[in-house]
XYZ file of C-alpha atoms in Angstrom:
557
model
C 146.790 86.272 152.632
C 148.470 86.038 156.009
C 151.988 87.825 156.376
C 153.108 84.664 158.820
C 153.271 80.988 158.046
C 151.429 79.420 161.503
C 153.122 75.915 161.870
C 150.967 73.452 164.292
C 153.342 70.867 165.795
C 151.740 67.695 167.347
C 154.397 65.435 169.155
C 153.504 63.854 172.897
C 157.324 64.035 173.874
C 157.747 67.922 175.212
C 161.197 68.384 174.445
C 160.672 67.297 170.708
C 157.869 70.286 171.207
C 160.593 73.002 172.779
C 162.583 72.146 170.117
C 160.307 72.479 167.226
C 158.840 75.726 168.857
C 162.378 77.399 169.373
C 163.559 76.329 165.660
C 160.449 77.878 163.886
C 160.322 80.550 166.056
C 163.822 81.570 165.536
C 162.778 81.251 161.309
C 160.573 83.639 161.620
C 157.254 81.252 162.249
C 154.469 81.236 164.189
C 153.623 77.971 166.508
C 151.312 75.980 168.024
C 151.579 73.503 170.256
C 149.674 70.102 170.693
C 150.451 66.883 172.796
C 148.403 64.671 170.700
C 145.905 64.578 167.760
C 142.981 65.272 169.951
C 144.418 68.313 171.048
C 145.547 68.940 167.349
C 142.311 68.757 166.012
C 140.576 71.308 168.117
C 143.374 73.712 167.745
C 143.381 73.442 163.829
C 139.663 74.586 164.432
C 140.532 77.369 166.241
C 144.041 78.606 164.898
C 143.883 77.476 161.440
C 147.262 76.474 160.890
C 148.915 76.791 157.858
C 151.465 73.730 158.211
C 151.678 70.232 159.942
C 154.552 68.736 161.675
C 153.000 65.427 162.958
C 154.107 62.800 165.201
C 153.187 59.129 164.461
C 153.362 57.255 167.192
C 151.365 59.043 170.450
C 148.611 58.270 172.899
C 144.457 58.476 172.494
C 144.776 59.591 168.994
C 148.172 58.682 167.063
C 149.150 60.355 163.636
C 147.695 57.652 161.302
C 144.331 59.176 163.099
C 144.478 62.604 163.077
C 146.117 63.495 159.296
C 142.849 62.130 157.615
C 140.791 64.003 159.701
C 142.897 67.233 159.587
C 142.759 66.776 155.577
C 138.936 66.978 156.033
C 139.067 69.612 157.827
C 141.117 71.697 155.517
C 138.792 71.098 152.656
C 139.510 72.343 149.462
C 142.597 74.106 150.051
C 146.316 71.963 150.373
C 147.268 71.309 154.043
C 151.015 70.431 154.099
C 151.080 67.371 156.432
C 155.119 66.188 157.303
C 155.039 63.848 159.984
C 157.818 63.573 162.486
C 158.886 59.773 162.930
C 161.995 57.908 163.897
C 160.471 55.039 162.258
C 162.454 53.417 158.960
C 160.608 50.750 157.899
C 158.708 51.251 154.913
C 155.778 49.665 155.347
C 155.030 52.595 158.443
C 156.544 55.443 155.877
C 154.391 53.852 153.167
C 151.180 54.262 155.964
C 152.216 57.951 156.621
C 151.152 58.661 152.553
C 148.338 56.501 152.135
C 146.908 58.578 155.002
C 147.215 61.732 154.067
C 150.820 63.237 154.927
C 152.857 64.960 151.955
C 156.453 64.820 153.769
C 158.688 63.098 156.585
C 161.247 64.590 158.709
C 163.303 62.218 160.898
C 164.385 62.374 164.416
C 166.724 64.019 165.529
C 165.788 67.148 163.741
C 167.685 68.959 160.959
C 167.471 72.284 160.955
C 168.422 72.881 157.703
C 166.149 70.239 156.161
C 163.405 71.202 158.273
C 163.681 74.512 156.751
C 163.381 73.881 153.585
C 160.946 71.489 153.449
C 158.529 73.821 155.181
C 159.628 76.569 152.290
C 158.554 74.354 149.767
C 155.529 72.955 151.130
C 154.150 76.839 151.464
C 154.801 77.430 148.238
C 152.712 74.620 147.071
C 149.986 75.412 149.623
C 150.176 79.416 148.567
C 149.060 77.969 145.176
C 146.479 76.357 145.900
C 144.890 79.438 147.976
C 145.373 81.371 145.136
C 143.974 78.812 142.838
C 140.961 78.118 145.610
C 139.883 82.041 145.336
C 140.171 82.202 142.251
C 137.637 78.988 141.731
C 135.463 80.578 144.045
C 135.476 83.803 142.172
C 135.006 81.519 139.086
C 132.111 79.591 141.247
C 130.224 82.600 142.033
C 130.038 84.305 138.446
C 129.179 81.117 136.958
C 126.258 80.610 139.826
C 125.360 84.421 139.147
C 124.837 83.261 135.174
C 123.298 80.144 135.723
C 120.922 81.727 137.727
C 120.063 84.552 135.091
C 119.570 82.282 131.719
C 117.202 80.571 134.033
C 115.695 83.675 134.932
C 115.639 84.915 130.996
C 115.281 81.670 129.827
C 111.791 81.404 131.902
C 110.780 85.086 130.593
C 111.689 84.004 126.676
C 109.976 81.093 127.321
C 106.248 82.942 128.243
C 107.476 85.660 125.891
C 105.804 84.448 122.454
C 102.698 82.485 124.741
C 100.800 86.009 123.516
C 101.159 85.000 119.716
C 97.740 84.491 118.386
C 97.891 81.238 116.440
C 96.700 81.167 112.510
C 97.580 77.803 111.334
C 95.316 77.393 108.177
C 97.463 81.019 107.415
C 100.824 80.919 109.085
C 104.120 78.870 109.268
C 107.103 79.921 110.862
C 110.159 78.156 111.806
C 112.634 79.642 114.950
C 116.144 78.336 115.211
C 118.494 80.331 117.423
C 122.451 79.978 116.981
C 122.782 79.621 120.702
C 120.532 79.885 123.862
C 118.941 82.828 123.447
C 116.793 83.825 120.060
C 118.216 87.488 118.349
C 115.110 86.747 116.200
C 111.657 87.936 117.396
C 108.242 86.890 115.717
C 104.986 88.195 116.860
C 101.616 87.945 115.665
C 98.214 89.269 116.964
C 94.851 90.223 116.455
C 94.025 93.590 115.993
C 90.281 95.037 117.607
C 88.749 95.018 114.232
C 89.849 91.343 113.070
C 93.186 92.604 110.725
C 96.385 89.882 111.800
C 99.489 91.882 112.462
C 103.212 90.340 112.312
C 106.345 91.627 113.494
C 109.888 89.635 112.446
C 112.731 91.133 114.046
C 116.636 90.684 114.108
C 118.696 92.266 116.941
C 122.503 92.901 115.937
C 124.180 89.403 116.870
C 123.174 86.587 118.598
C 122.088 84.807 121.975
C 121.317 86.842 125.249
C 122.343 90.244 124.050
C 120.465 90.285 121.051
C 117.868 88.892 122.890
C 117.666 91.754 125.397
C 114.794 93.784 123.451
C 112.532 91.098 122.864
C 110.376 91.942 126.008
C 109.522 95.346 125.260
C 109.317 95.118 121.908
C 106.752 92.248 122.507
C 104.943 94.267 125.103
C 104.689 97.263 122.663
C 103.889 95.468 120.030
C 100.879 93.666 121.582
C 99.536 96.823 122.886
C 99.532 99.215 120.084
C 97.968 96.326 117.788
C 95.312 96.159 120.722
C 94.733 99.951 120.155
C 93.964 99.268 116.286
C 97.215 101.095 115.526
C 98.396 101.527 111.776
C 101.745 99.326 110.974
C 104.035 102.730 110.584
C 102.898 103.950 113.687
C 103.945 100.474 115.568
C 107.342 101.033 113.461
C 107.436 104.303 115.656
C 106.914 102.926 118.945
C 108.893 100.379 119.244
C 111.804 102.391 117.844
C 111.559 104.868 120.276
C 111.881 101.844 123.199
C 114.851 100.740 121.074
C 116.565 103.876 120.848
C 116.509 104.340 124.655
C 117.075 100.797 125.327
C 119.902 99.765 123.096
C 123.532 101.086 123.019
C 124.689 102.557 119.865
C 126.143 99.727 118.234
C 122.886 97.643 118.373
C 119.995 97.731 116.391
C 117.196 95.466 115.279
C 115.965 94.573 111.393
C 113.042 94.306 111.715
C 109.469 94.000 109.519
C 105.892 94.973 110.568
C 102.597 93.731 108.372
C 98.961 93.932 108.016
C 97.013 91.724 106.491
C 93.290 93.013 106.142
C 90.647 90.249 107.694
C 89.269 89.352 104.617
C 92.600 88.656 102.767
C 92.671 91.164 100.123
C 95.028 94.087 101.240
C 98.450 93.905 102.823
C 100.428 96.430 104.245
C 104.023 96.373 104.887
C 106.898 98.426 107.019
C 110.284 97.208 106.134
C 113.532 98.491 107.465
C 117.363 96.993 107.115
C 115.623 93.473 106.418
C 115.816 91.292 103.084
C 113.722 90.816 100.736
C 110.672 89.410 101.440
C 108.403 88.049 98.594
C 104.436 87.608 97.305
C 104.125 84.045 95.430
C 101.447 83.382 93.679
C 101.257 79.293 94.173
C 99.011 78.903 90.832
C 101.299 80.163 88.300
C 104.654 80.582 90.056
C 105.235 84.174 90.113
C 107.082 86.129 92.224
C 106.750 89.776 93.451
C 109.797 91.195 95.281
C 108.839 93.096 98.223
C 112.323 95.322 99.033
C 113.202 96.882 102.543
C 112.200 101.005 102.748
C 113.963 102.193 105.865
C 116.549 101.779 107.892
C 116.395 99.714 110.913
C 114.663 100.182 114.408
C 116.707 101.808 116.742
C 119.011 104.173 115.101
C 117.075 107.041 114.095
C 115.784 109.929 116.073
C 111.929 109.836 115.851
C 112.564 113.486 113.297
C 114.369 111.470 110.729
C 112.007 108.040 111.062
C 109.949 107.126 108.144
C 106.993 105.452 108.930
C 105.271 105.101 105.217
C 103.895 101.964 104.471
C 103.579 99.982 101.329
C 100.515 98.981 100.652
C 99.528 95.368 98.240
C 96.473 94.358 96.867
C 96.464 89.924 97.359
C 94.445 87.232 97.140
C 94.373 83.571 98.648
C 96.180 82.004 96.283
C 99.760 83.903 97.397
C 101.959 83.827 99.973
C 104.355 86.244 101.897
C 107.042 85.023 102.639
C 109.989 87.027 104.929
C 113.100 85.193 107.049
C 115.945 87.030 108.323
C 119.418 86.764 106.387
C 120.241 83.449 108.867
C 118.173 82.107 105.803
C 120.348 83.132 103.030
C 123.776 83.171 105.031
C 123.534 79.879 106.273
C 126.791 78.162 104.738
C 128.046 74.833 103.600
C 130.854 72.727 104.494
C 132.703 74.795 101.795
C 131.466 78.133 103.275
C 129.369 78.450 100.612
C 125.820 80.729 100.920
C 122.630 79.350 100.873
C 121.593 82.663 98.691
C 118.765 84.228 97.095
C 118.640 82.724 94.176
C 118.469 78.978 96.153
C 115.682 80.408 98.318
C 113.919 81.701 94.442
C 113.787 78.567 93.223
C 112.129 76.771 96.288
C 109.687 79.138 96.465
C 108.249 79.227 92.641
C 108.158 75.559 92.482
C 105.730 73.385 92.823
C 107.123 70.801 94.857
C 107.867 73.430 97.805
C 104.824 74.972 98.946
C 104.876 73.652 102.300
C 107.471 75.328 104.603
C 108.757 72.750 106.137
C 110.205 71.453 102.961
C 112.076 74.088 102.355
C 113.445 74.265 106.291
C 114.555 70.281 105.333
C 116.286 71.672 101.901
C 117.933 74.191 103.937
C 119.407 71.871 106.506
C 120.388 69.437 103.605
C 122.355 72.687 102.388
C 124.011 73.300 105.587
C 125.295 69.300 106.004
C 125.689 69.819 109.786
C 127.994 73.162 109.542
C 127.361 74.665 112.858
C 124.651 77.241 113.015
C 126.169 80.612 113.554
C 123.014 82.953 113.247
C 119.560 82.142 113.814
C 117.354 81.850 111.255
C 113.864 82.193 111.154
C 111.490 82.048 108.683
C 107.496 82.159 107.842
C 104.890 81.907 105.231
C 101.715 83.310 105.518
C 98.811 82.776 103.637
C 96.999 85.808 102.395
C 93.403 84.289 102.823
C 90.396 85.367 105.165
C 91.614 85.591 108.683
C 88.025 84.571 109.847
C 88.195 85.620 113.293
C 85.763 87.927 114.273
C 86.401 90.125 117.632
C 84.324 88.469 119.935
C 86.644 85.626 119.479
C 90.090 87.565 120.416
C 88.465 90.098 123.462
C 90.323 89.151 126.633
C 88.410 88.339 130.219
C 89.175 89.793 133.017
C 88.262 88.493 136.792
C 85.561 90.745 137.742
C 86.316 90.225 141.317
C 88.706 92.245 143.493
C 92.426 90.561 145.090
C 94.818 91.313 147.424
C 97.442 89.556 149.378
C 100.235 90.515 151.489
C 103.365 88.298 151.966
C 106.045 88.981 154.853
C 109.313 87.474 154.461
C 111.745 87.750 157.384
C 115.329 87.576 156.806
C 115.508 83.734 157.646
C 112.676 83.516 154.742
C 114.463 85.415 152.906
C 117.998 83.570 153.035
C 116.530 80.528 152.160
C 113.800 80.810 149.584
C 113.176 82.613 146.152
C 109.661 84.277 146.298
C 109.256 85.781 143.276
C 108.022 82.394 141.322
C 105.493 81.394 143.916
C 103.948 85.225 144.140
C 103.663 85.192 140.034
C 101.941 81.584 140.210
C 99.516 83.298 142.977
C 99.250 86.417 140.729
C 98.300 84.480 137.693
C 95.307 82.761 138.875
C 93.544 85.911 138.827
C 91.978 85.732 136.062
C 93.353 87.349 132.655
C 96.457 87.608 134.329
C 98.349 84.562 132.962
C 99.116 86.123 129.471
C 101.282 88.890 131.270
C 102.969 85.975 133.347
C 106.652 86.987 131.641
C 106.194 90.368 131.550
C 105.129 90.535 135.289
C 108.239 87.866 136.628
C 110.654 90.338 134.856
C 109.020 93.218 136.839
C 108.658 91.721 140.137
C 112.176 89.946 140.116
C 113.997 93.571 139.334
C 111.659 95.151 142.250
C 112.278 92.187 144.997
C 116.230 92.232 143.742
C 116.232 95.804 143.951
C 114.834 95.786 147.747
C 117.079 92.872 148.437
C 120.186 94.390 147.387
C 119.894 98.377 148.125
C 117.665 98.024 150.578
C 118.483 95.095 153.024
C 122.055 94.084 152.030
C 122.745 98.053 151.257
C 124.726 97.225 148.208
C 126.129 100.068 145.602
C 125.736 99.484 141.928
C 128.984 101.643 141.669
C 130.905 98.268 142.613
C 129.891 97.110 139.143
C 132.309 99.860 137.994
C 135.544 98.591 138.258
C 137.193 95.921 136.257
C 136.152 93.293 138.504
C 132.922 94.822 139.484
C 130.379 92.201 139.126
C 132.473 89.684 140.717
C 132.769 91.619 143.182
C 129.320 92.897 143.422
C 127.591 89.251 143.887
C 130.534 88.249 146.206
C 129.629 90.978 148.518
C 126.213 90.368 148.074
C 126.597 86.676 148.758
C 128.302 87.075 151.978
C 125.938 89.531 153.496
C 123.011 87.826 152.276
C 124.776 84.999 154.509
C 125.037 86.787 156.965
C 121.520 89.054 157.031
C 119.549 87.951 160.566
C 117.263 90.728 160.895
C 115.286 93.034 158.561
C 112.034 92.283 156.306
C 110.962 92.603 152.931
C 106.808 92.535 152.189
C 105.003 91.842 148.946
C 102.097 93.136 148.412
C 99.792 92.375 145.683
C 96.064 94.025 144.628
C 93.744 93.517 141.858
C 91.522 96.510 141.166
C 88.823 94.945 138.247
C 87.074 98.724 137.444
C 90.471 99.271 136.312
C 92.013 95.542 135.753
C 94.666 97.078 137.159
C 97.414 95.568 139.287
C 99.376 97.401 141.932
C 102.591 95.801 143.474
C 104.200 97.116 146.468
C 107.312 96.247 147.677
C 108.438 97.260 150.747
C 112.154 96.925 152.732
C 112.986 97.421 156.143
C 115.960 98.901 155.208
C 117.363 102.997 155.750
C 116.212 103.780 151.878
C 117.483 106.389 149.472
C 117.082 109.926 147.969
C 114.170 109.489 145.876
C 114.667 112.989 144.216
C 118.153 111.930 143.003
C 117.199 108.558 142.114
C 114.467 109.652 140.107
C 116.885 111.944 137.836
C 119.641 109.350 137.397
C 116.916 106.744 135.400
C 117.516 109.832 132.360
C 120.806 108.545 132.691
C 121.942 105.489 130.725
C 124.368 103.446 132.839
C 125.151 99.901 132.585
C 123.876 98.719 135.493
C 120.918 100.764 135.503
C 119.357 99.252 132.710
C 116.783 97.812 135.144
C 114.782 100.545 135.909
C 114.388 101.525 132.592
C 113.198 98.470 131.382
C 110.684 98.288 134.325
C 109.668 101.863 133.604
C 108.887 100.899 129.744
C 107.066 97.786 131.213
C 104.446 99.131 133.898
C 101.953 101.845 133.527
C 103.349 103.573 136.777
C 106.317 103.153 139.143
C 106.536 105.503 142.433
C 108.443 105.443 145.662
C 107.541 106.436 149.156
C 109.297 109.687 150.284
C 111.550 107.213 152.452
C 112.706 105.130 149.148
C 112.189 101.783 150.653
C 109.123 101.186 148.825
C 107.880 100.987 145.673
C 104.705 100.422 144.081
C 104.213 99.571 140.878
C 100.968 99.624 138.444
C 100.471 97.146 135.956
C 97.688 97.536 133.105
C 96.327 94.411 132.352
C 93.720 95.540 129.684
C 96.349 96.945 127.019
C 93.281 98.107 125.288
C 92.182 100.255 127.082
């Protein structure tokens, strides 16, 4: 904020100038002088005045001219315009407004008057600086979260593309309470034909629940890939949860098995509700209560991972939802329930899910959703796949591309979406297309950042840190005009492994230290650990302005 008010007085007489200048510099005001509103314009360019005292009538470019074109000039922010006139008519006084001026001050001069209507026209235009950073401020955060729902929104998107699809077996029906899904279903084929299924339910709703659904899904598809046994999937993914989460989150969650010819189930259940076994010829219903506590709260010591274990045949049907199901409410606040949800499901005329979704939604009369709610039914019949059927391909043929992006590239163009739509036309790749966007967009960001633009994370500290953060990183991203970041991108098919390596032109870090502080759970170093649970390797150059990262895309192996 400046400490003087600068007062720009435009008047072709020169005494009316020596006047002006010698009352507002007496006040305490700074001055500048112009003889007409050419002048005045190209010294409002320069000296960025904070005040206009304009004369109306002068030569080449009168007042009526110039206060438009000084308004323009001024943008966003109020320019106190008072024009100087010894005309009374008010028809001109009338033209003064309609073109921009906010005040009048006749000739001769007042002192007194001219005082104070300077006073109060700074005050006004002091409140709308204020108001003008503070939009900007508001302007850049809500850019900064537009930008990342499209980001996660993208990677949730491509996040449940790896479900293996069952539809003679499985229904399921997804409704989040807000953008984001807390609720995670996942289904896959296992090496030896058996269908696994994983329904999950973060603590809460939208984008922070949401935050574990990438790992979890990553996990998930790999250890079924591996031919793992349900409890030991249970294990896994609570150990990513545990170093993931805070304290206060958690996720519900429940992990079958159904045997590929449809006659044994197994089940891991912890902090879900019930889920049930009905038997669609006779209407009976077997109650299949939660074990264990949830994923993500207990060391891996105190985790249980035993299993129980059903014998079923075609004619039932699991059925498990998360407690949007039974909590969703009426226009009375009233429950949905259990006992609702029991009767749907043993009668006849409800056998198809989406008849019950409708009942549910009848329930609910339009009361605003607020928890998602997902539910499935699966039959327990034959999968009839056999493992021919579910064996990824991989391109037998090697890749590699290098991309150099200067700083003008790099001002004016995202590259991480047109590198992952290069990277996924190798083929197999595709499938992995979230997982991989979410690990090159934290490596380019992180070169960006620390390495060109030499930004701290410890910004983020403070009250306002991320405001402040992505201001600073705005501004010298707007200002960056030398320095280079390079992509590089190869495809090794003995392994199907893919190794990115990103590299910055910029002075690096301590790798050492670096290293040690991932053990260290900070809030804005999330990042790295995600990235760490996500590729198969992650190293830096001695320098610390590059890293390469390995990417398995044969889980299986």
């Amino acid at each position: 904020m400046k400490t003087h008010l600068k007062v720009l007085v435009v008047d072709d007489q020169e005494i009316n100038r020596k006047l002006l200048h010698h009352m507002l510099n007496h006040d305490g005001f700074d001055v500048v002088l112009a003889s007409d509103g050419l002048q005045a314009i190209e010294l409002y360019k320069t000296e960025q005045p904070d005040l206009v005292l304009l004369d109306v009538v002068m030569p080449n470019l009168d007042g009526y001219e110039t206060a438009p074109i000084l308004k323009e000039l001024a943008g966003e922010v109020y320019l106190p315009i008072i024009f100087i006139t010894a005309l009374e008519d008010q028809d001109s006084l009338s033209r003064c407004l309609d073109v921009g001026g906010d005040d009048f001050l006749s000739k001769p001069f007042d002192r007194v008057i001219l005082q104070a209507k300077i006073k109060a026209h700074s005050r006004i235009r002091d409140l709308s600086q204020k108001t003008f950073e503070q939009k900007k401020e508001l302007d850049f955060y809500r850019l900064k979260t537009e930008r990342e729902h499209q980001i996660v929104e993208h990677i949730f998107d491509r996040a449940l593309e790896g479900n293996y699809q069952v539809p003679h077996l499985l229904e399921y029906h997804l409704s989040p309470a807000s953008m984001f899904n807390g609720d995670l279903m996942l289904v896959a084929l296992g090496p030896t034909g058996n269908l696994y299924i994983m329904m999950g339910d973060f603590t809460g709703h939208g984008l922070a629940a949401a935050i574990g659904t990438l790992p979890v899904s990553r996990a998930f598809y790999s250890m079924v890939q591996k031919g793992l046994a349900v409890g030991d999937i249970a294990i896994e993914v609570n150990e990513i949860l545990l170093k993931l989460l805070p304290d206060d989150m958690f996720c519900a969650a429940s992990i079958i098995e159904l045997h590929n010819n449809g006659k044994s189930l197994s089940v891991w259940a912890g902090g879900t509700p019930d889920m049930y076994l009905v038997n669609d010829r006779n209407g009976q219903l077997m109650t299949i209560h939660s074990q264990h506590m949830a994923l993500g709260i207990l060391d891996n010591q105190e985790f249980d991972s035993d299993l129980l274990n059903f014998s079923v045949h075609k004619h039932q049907r699991l059925i498990m939802f998360t407690d949007g199901v039974v909590e969703i409410t009426d226009e009375n606040e009233q429950m949905f329930g259990y006992e609702r949800l029991t009767n749907l499901l043993t009668s006849p005329d409800y056998r198809e899910l989406p008849l019950i979704i409708e009942e549910l939604y009848d329930f609910s009369a339009g009361v605003e959703q607020d928890d998602d709610i997902s539910i499935l039914s699966l039959r327990c019949a034959e999968v009839n796949s056999s493992l021919e059927q579910v064996e990824n391909s991989y391109s037998n043929l090697p890749h590699h591309f290098n991309l150099v992006l200067n700083a003008n590239s790099i001002k004016t163009s995202d590259p991480v979406l047109e590198v992952i739509d290069m990277i996924t036309h190798i083929k197999g790749a595709e499938e992995h297309r979230s997982t991989l966007f979410l690990i090159l967009s934290e490596a380019y960001n992180n070169a960006l950042e620390h390495g060109l633009l030499d930004l701290s994370s410890s910004i983020k500290d403070s009250e306002d840190g991320f405001v402040d953060y992505y201001l600073q990183r705005d501004y010298k991203l707007n200002e960056l005009n030398s320095g280079s970041i390079t992509i590089d991108v190869k495809y090794i098919p003995q392994e199907t492994m893919l190794y990115l390596t990103i590299t910055d032109s910029g002075k690096g870090f301590d790798v050492t230290r670096k290293t040690s502080d991932l053990d260290n759970y900070e809030k804005h170093g999330r990042g790295f650990l995600i990235l760490n649970e996500l590729a198969a390797s992650v190293q830096y150059n001695d320098k610390g302005n590059q890293m390469k990262i390995g990417y398995q895309l044969n889980v299986s192996d």
